[in-house]
């Protein structure tokens, strides 16, 4: 046997190994990108925590995190009396203001013997990774998109202002995972899966109302066009089950049909006012520049509205646009805590799709430089909000 006859074997083996590595890297890229960007945010948080008299661990479980941890540990009826609403009051029904999806899953891990805080952060991180894969798929499905678009979308999501909440004992990461995959299934016309995930999202955050609207309208449009047989009808029927089911349960517990809304109003002075409070807040902040966080929040609100207009102008798929508009409407048309406005816009991730498409078409150096700038700003803003800022986010 000559040398030329045996040479192809090691070459083929090397090619197979290289192909295997590429497949592994391809599969792990969304998770690695999301976790890498979030790690930068945590490093900045660690740097800012000490000078502001706290620790990164304490910051990651602060504010609403305390409520979620308490509910996860013992259920709604075992929340310590020291946890109170925004006015320092507490009733037996006050914990019901927090939706059960996230603390329930955290509680499952806690019941298995894992530490409570570690369980909460693990659920948050895993949810963020699941969301990252959904965003990559979304980037491939949208008009003018690609896998590169999806990866840019992951980076923008992980680096956005207040993306620190995607590393906290908060429910945003879990909600975003359910919402993004529900929207992916809408674009793929997998109506039953979209309906089930929307129902699940309804047990995680009230923001699910925007998702119910988007998925419900998309399913209705498909049904009226006689597309996909009975599946749009079933998906549309499933979509509101989680949200309406929890609101109905709270109503039964409190003895009021609008029990959850009453808890929000009485405990956190949160109710719909058509945006009047947000407009007053924005004008006052821009007039007297009271704080860095508040001024930045106002400009983030303006930026979100601009992105909504850009999405409409660029003909973003209408279910994605309806969802983003719904999230913004629920946030900006409420007179709740103004300091939470930036955090509550995090689930409106579909606003970032046109930006991701535009960046994906730029030179790699331009794209990377832009994402690095966004990441550094987002890391600083999130760390500032939960260490230097003394009020609820």
Short mmCIF file of C-alpha atoms in Angstrom, two decimals:
data_model
loop_
_atom_site.label_atom_id
_atom_site.label_comp_id
_atom_site.label_asym_id
_atom_site.label_seq_id
_atom_site.Cartn_x
_atom_site.Cartn_y
_atom_site.Cartn_z
CA UNK A 1 0.00 0.00 0.00
CA UNK A 2 1.47 3.34 -1.00
CA UNK A 3 1.54 6.52 1.09
CA UNK A 4 -0.93 8.22 -1.21
CA UNK A 5 -3.44 5.46 -0.54
CA UNK A 6 -3.41 5.95 3.26
CA UNK A 7 -3.21 9.75 3.34
CA UNK A 8 -6.93 10.48 2.89
CA UNK A 9 -7.90 8.71 6.15
CA UNK A 10 -6.31 11.18 8.61
CA UNK A 11 -7.42 14.07 6.42
CA UNK A 12 -11.01 12.83 6.55
CA UNK A 13 -10.75 12.35 10.32
CA UNK A 14 -9.46 15.89 10.76
CA UNK A 15 -12.23 17.26 8.60
CA UNK A 16 -14.82 15.31 10.60
CA UNK A 17 -13.39 16.60 13.88
CA UNK A 18 -13.42 20.18 12.59
CA UNK A 19 -16.99 19.79 11.41
CA UNK A 20 -17.96 18.43 14.83
CA UNK A 21 -16.37 21.39 16.61
CA UNK A 22 -18.18 23.82 14.33
CA UNK A 23 -21.50 22.12 15.08
CA UNK A 24 -20.84 22.34 18.81
CA UNK A 25 -19.88 26.01 18.58
CA UNK A 26 -22.93 26.68 16.44
CA UNK A 27 -25.18 25.02 19.00
CA UNK A 28 -23.64 26.75 22.02
CA UNK A 29 -23.30 30.24 20.53
CA UNK A 30 -26.64 31.70 21.78
CA UNK A 31 -26.07 30.50 25.35
CA UNK A 32 -22.41 31.57 25.38
CA UNK A 33 -23.26 35.01 24.01
CA UNK A 34 -26.06 35.62 26.49
CA UNK A 35 -24.06 34.38 29.48
CA UNK A 36 -20.95 36.30 28.40
CA UNK A 37 -22.76 39.62 28.13
CA UNK A 38 -24.54 39.05 31.44
CA UNK A 39 -21.21 38.19 33.07
CA UNK A 40 -19.91 41.62 32.07
CA UNK A 41 -22.97 43.12 33.76
CA UNK A 42 -22.27 41.15 36.94
CA UNK A 43 -18.62 42.25 36.96
CA UNK A 44 -19.69 45.89 36.76
CA UNK A 45 -22.24 45.23 39.51
CA UNK A 46 -19.54 43.76 41.76
CA UNK A 47 -17.35 46.82 41.15
CA UNK A 48 -20.14 49.23 42.08
CA UNK A 49 -21.66 47.32 44.99
CA UNK A 50 -18.87 47.87 47.53
CA UNK A 51 -18.59 51.67 47.17
CA UNK A 52 -22.36 51.88 47.60
CA UNK A 53 -22.44 49.90 50.82
CA UNK A 54 -23.89 46.64 49.57
CA UNK A 55 -22.87 43.38 47.94
CA UNK A 56 -23.66 41.93 44.54
CA UNK A 57 -25.52 39.04 46.17
CA UNK A 58 -27.73 41.33 48.22
CA UNK A 59 -28.46 43.52 45.20
CA UNK A 60 -29.51 40.54 43.07
CA UNK A 61 -32.20 39.54 45.56
CA UNK A 62 -33.39 43.04 46.49
CA UNK A 63 -36.80 44.69 46.16
CA UNK A 64 -39.37 42.35 44.53
CA UNK A 65 -36.82 39.56 44.81
CA UNK A 66 -37.56 39.36 48.53
CA UNK A 67 -41.24 38.73 47.81
CA UNK A 68 -40.52 36.06 45.21
CA UNK A 69 -38.09 34.29 47.52
CA UNK A 70 -40.54 34.34 50.41
CA UNK A 71 -43.38 32.96 48.25
CA UNK A 72 -41.07 30.27 46.85
CA UNK A 73 -40.03 29.20 50.34
CA UNK A 74 -43.47 28.83 51.90
CA UNK A 75 -46.26 29.88 49.57
CA UNK A 76 -48.51 32.91 49.71
CA UNK A 77 -49.72 32.25 53.25
CA UNK A 78 -46.23 32.00 54.78
CA UNK A 79 -44.68 35.27 53.63
CA UNK A 80 -42.96 36.95 56.62
CA UNK A 81 -44.93 39.89 58.05
CA UNK A 82 -41.89 42.14 57.65
CA UNK A 83 -42.51 42.33 53.90
CA UNK A 84 -44.91 45.21 53.26
CA UNK A 85 -46.32 47.18 50.33
CA UNK A 86 -45.16 50.59 49.11
CA UNK A 87 -47.05 52.30 51.95
CA UNK A 88 -45.67 50.09 54.70
CA UNK A 89 -48.93 48.16 55.03
CA UNK A 90 -49.60 44.46 54.92
CA UNK A 91 -52.70 42.29 54.77
CA UNK A 92 -53.15 38.56 54.23
CA UNK A 93 -53.84 39.26 50.55
CA UNK A 94 -50.88 41.55 49.82
CA UNK A 95 -48.59 38.73 48.53
CA UNK A 96 -51.19 37.86 45.89
CA UNK A 97 -50.01 40.91 43.92
CA UNK A 98 -47.07 38.75 42.78
CA UNK A 99 -47.81 36.16 40.09
CA UNK A 100 -47.06 32.51 41.00
CA UNK A 101 -45.18 31.12 37.99
CA UNK A 102 -41.61 32.11 38.88
CA UNK A 103 -41.72 31.46 42.65
CA UNK A 104 -43.45 28.11 42.06
CA UNK A 105 -40.60 26.82 39.89
CA UNK A 106 -38.03 28.21 42.34
CA UNK A 107 -39.93 26.45 45.12
CA UNK A 108 -39.66 23.11 43.30
CA UNK A 109 -35.86 23.34 43.35
CA UNK A 110 -35.90 24.52 46.96
CA UNK A 111 -38.04 21.53 47.95
CA UNK A 112 -35.44 19.26 46.35
CA UNK A 113 -32.87 20.59 48.81
CA UNK A 114 -31.14 23.32 46.82
CA UNK A 115 -30.46 26.68 48.55
CA UNK A 116 -33.29 29.18 48.04
CA UNK A 117 -31.33 32.07 46.52
CA UNK A 118 -29.25 29.75 44.34
CA UNK A 119 -32.46 28.14 43.09
CA UNK A 120 -33.95 31.52 42.21
CA UNK A 121 -30.86 32.69 40.34
CA UNK A 122 -30.53 29.34 38.55
CA UNK A 123 -34.12 29.58 37.29
CA UNK A 124 -33.46 33.14 36.13
CA UNK A 125 -30.24 32.25 34.31
CA UNK A 126 -31.66 29.13 32.68
CA UNK A 127 -34.71 31.12 31.55
CA UNK A 128 -32.42 33.71 30.00
CA UNK A 129 -30.57 31.00 28.07
CA UNK A 130 -33.86 29.53 26.83
CA UNK A 131 -34.91 33.01 25.75
CA UNK A 132 -31.60 33.46 23.90
CA UNK A 133 -32.30 30.43 21.70
CA UNK A 134 -35.77 31.79 21.02
CA UNK A 135 -34.33 35.12 19.98
CA UNK A 136 -31.95 33.47 17.52
CA UNK A 137 -34.85 31.60 15.97
CA UNK A 138 -36.90 34.81 15.88
CA UNK A 139 -34.03 36.58 14.12
CA UNK A 140 -34.03 33.86 11.46
CA UNK A 141 -37.79 34.08 10.90
CA UNK A 142 -38.38 37.82 10.61
CA UNK A 143 -38.42 39.54 7.25
CA UNK A 144 -34.82 40.36 6.26
CA UNK A 145 -33.43 38.37 9.17
CA UNK A 146 -30.73 35.71 9.53
CA UNK A 147 -28.92 33.74 12.21
CA UNK A 148 -26.50 36.64 12.53
CA UNK A 149 -29.51 38.88 13.18
CA UNK A 150 -30.65 36.51 15.90
CA UNK A 151 -27.26 36.52 17.61
CA UNK A 152 -27.16 40.32 17.52
CA UNK A 153 -30.65 40.32 19.02
CA UNK A 154 -29.42 38.12 21.87
CA UNK A 155 -26.56 40.53 22.56
CA UNK A 156 -28.87 43.57 22.52
CA UNK A 157 -31.33 41.86 24.85
CA UNK A 158 -28.62 40.79 27.31
CA UNK A 159 -26.99 44.23 27.23
CA UNK A 160 -30.04 46.48 27.26
CA UNK A 161 -30.54 49.04 30.04
CA UNK A 162 -31.98 47.25 33.11
CA UNK A 163 -30.96 43.87 31.68
CA UNK A 164 -29.50 43.37 35.17
CA UNK A 165 -32.98 42.07 36.00
CA UNK A 166 -32.13 39.05 33.83
CA UNK A 167 -29.62 38.09 36.52
CA UNK A 168 -31.81 38.84 39.56
CA UNK A 169 -34.40 36.91 41.57
CA UNK A 170 -37.06 38.50 39.38
CA UNK A 171 -39.57 36.98 36.96
CA UNK A 172 -38.68 38.94 33.81
CA UNK A 173 -36.28 36.34 32.37
CA UNK A 174 -38.80 33.52 32.71
CA UNK A 175 -41.55 35.64 31.21
CA UNK A 176 -39.37 36.70 28.28
CA UNK A 177 -38.48 33.07 27.55
CA UNK A 178 -42.15 32.10 27.35
CA UNK A 179 -43.12 35.22 25.38
CA UNK A 180 -40.34 34.99 22.79
CA UNK A 181 -40.96 31.31 22.09
CA UNK A 182 -44.72 31.94 21.87
CA UNK A 183 -44.05 34.58 19.22
CA UNK A 184 -41.67 32.23 17.40
CA UNK A 185 -44.44 29.64 17.26
CA UNK A 186 -46.85 32.27 15.94
CA UNK A 187 -44.49 33.02 13.05
CA UNK A 188 -44.11 29.28 12.46
CA UNK A 189 -47.91 28.88 12.67
CA UNK A 190 -47.61 26.36 15.49
CA UNK A 191 -50.77 27.64 17.16
CA UNK A 192 -51.21 25.09 19.92
CA UNK A 193 -47.64 25.58 21.20
CA UNK A 194 -48.07 29.37 21.00
CA UNK A 195 -51.29 29.15 23.00
CA UNK A 196 -49.78 26.91 25.66
CA UNK A 197 -46.74 29.14 26.16
CA UNK A 198 -48.94 32.23 26.31
CA UNK A 199 -51.04 30.52 28.97
CA UNK A 200 -47.84 29.76 30.90
CA UNK A 201 -46.68 33.38 30.55
CA UNK A 202 -50.01 34.44 32.06
CA UNK A 203 -48.97 32.77 35.31
CA UNK A 204 -45.64 34.61 35.39
CA UNK A 205 -46.35 38.31 34.87
CA UNK A 206 -49.36 40.55 34.15
CA UNK A 207 -47.45 41.71 31.06
CA UNK A 208 -48.85 38.55 29.51
CA UNK A 209 -51.91 40.61 28.59
CA UNK A 210 -49.87 42.04 25.70
CA UNK A 211 -48.90 38.54 24.61
CA UNK A 212 -52.49 37.29 24.86
CA UNK A 213 -53.53 40.16 22.60
CA UNK A 214 -50.83 39.48 19.99
CA UNK A 215 -51.24 35.70 19.92
CA UNK A 216 -55.03 35.91 20.08
CA UNK A 217 -55.27 38.32 17.17
CA UNK A 218 -52.80 36.31 15.08
CA UNK A 219 -54.72 33.10 15.76
CA UNK A 220 -58.04 34.77 14.94
CA UNK A 221 -56.66 36.15 11.67
CA UNK A 222 -55.44 32.68 10.68
CA UNK A 223 -58.76 31.10 11.61
CA UNK A 224 -60.78 33.64 9.64
CA UNK A 225 -58.58 32.96 6.63
CA UNK A 226 -59.31 29.26 7.10
CA UNK A 227 -55.63 28.46 7.56
CA UNK A 228 -54.27 25.53 9.60
CA UNK A 229 -57.64 23.94 10.23
CA UNK A 230 -58.79 23.94 13.90
CA UNK A 231 -55.38 24.74 15.41
CA UNK A 232 -55.69 28.56 15.46
CA UNK A 233 -59.00 28.26 17.31
CA UNK A 234 -57.46 26.02 19.96
CA UNK A 235 -54.32 28.15 20.29
CA UNK A 236 -56.37 31.31 20.65
CA UNK A 237 -58.60 29.69 23.26
CA UNK A 238 -55.62 28.48 25.31
CA UNK A 239 -53.75 31.80 25.26
CA UNK A 240 -55.69 33.68 28.01
CA UNK A 241 -56.19 30.71 30.35
CA UNK A 242 -53.20 31.38 32.63
CA UNK A 243 -53.69 35.12 33.02
CA UNK A 244 -57.46 35.05 33.41
CA UNK A 245 -57.26 31.99 35.62
CA UNK A 246 -54.91 33.67 38.12
CA UNK A 247 -56.88 36.91 38.15
CA UNK A 248 -60.07 34.92 38.80
CA UNK A 249 -58.40 32.99 41.63
CA UNK A 250 -57.24 36.22 43.29
CA UNK A 251 -60.77 37.55 42.91
CA UNK A 252 -62.12 34.51 44.76
CA UNK A 253 -59.48 34.84 47.49
CA UNK A 254 -60.12 38.53 48.06
CA UNK A 255 -63.89 38.44 47.54
CA UNK A 256 -63.64 41.14 44.86
CA UNK A 257 -63.98 40.50 41.13
CA UNK A 258 -61.12 42.97 40.55
CA UNK A 259 -59.10 41.75 43.51
CA UNK A 260 -55.67 41.81 41.87
CA UNK A 261 -56.17 45.31 40.49
CA UNK A 262 -57.37 46.48 43.91
CA UNK A 263 -54.22 45.09 45.53
CA UNK A 264 -52.06 46.95 43.03
CA UNK A 265 -53.95 50.20 43.56
CA UNK A 266 -54.08 50.03 47.36
CA UNK A 267 -50.60 48.66 47.91
CA UNK A 268 -48.54 50.31 45.18
CA UNK A 269 -50.82 53.09 43.90
CA UNK A 270 -50.65 51.41 40.49
CA UNK A 271 -53.55 51.82 38.09
CA UNK A 272 -54.18 52.78 34.48
CA UNK A 273 -54.42 56.51 33.85
CA UNK A 274 -53.85 56.69 30.10
CA UNK A 275 -50.24 57.85 30.50
CA UNK A 276 -50.96 61.12 32.33
CA UNK A 277 -48.59 60.32 35.22
CA UNK A 278 -45.80 59.27 32.85
CA UNK A 279 -46.10 62.52 30.90
CA UNK A 280 -46.04 64.60 34.11
CA UNK A 281 -43.05 62.66 35.41
CA UNK A 282 -41.15 63.07 32.14
CA UNK A 283 -41.74 66.81 31.93
CA UNK A 284 -40.77 67.37 35.56
CA UNK A 285 -37.60 65.29 35.27
CA UNK A 286 -36.46 67.04 32.09
CA UNK A 287 -37.15 70.40 33.70
CA UNK A 288 -35.16 69.93 36.91
CA UNK A 289 -32.82 66.96 36.16
CA UNK A 290 -33.43 65.40 39.57
CA UNK A 291 -31.28 62.31 39.07
CA UNK A 292 -29.27 60.40 36.51
CA UNK A 293 -31.60 57.40 36.72
CA UNK A 294 -34.77 59.42 36.19
CA UNK A 295 -33.37 61.46 33.30
CA UNK A 296 -32.06 58.31 31.63
CA UNK A 297 -35.42 56.62 32.19
CA UNK A 298 -37.21 59.40 30.35
CA UNK A 299 -34.89 59.13 27.37
CA UNK A 300 -35.30 55.35 27.36
CA UNK A 301 -39.06 55.86 27.17
CA UNK A 302 -38.58 58.21 24.22
CA UNK A 303 -36.23 55.72 22.60
CA UNK A 304 -38.73 52.88 23.00
CA UNK A 305 -41.46 54.92 21.32
CA UNK A 306 -39.08 55.76 18.47
CA UNK A 307 -38.24 52.07 18.05
CA UNK A 308 -41.95 51.26 17.93
CA UNK A 309 -42.35 53.76 15.08
CA UNK A 310 -39.29 52.33 13.33
CA UNK A 311 -40.73 48.83 13.62
CA UNK A 312 -43.98 49.98 12.03
CA UNK A 313 -42.10 51.86 9.31
CA UNK A 314 -39.87 48.85 8.56
CA UNK A 315 -42.93 46.55 8.41
CA UNK A 316 -41.98 44.40 11.37
CA UNK A 317 -44.28 41.36 11.50
CA UNK A 318 -47.49 42.71 13.00
CA UNK A 319 -47.83 40.20 15.89
CA UNK A 320 -44.38 41.29 17.10
CA UNK A 321 -45.40 44.93 16.77
CA UNK A 322 -48.71 44.38 18.59
CA UNK A 323 -46.89 42.63 21.42
CA UNK A 324 -44.32 45.42 21.82
CA UNK A 325 -47.01 48.10 21.68
CA UNK A 326 -48.99 46.23 24.32
CA UNK A 327 -46.01 45.99 26.67
CA UNK A 328 -45.31 49.71 26.29
CA UNK A 329 -48.97 50.61 26.77
CA UNK A 330 -49.18 48.60 30.00
CA UNK A 331 -46.01 50.23 31.28
CA UNK A 332 -46.40 53.84 30.18
CA UNK A 333 -50.16 54.14 30.70
CA UNK A 334 -49.89 53.16 34.36
CA UNK A 335 -49.21 55.61 37.17
CA UNK A 336 -47.20 53.05 39.16
CA UNK A 337 -43.64 53.53 40.35
CA UNK A 338 -41.93 55.69 37.75
CA UNK A 339 -38.56 54.25 38.74
CA UNK A 340 -39.69 50.87 37.41
CA UNK A 341 -40.49 52.07 33.89
CA UNK A 342 -37.16 51.02 32.38
CA UNK A 343 -37.33 47.57 33.97
CA UNK A 344 -40.88 47.01 32.80
CA UNK A 345 -39.82 47.72 29.21
CA UNK A 346 -37.33 44.81 29.18
CA UNK A 347 -39.95 42.30 27.90
CA UNK A 348 -40.60 44.54 24.86
CA UNK A 349 -37.64 42.80 23.22
CA UNK A 350 -39.24 42.74 19.77
CA UNK A 351 -38.58 46.49 19.57
CA UNK A 352 -34.92 45.55 19.10
CA UNK A 353 -35.50 43.46 15.97
CA UNK A 354 -35.05 46.31 13.43
CA UNK A 355 -31.88 47.39 15.25
CA UNK A 356 -30.56 43.83 15.14
CA UNK A 357 -31.28 43.56 11.40
CA UNK A 358 -29.49 46.84 10.74
CA UNK A 359 -26.43 45.93 12.82
CA UNK A 360 -26.20 42.45 11.31
CA UNK A 361 -25.79 44.05 7.90
CA UNK A 362 -22.87 46.23 9.01
CA UNK A 363 -19.21 45.32 9.02
CA UNK A 364 -18.28 43.02 11.88
CA UNK A 365 -16.05 45.66 13.47
CA UNK A 366 -18.86 48.23 13.44
CA UNK A 367 -21.33 45.73 14.83
CA UNK A 368 -19.01 44.60 17.64
CA UNK A 369 -18.06 48.16 18.61
CA UNK A 370 -21.71 49.18 18.80
CA UNK A 371 -22.68 46.16 20.88
CA UNK A 372 -19.77 46.77 23.24
CA UNK A 373 -20.90 50.35 23.75
CA UNK A 374 -24.48 49.26 24.42
CA UNK A 375 -23.25 46.56 26.78
CA UNK A 376 -21.09 48.88 28.86
CA UNK A 377 -23.86 51.45 29.18
CA UNK A 378 -26.46 48.83 30.03
CA UNK A 379 -24.14 47.23 32.60
CA UNK A 380 -23.50 50.56 34.30
CA UNK A 381 -27.16 51.62 34.28
CA UNK A 382 -28.40 48.35 35.75
CA UNK A 383 -25.71 48.27 38.43
CA UNK A 384 -26.41 51.90 39.32
CA UNK A 385 -30.14 51.21 39.60
CA UNK A 386 -29.75 48.45 42.19
CA UNK A 387 -26.77 49.76 44.16
CA UNK A 388 -26.57 53.55 44.09
CA UNK A 389 -30.26 54.30 43.53
CA UNK A 390 -32.19 54.16 46.81
CA UNK A 391 -35.70 53.48 45.55
CA UNK A 392 -37.61 50.58 44.03
CA UNK A 393 -36.90 49.53 40.46
#
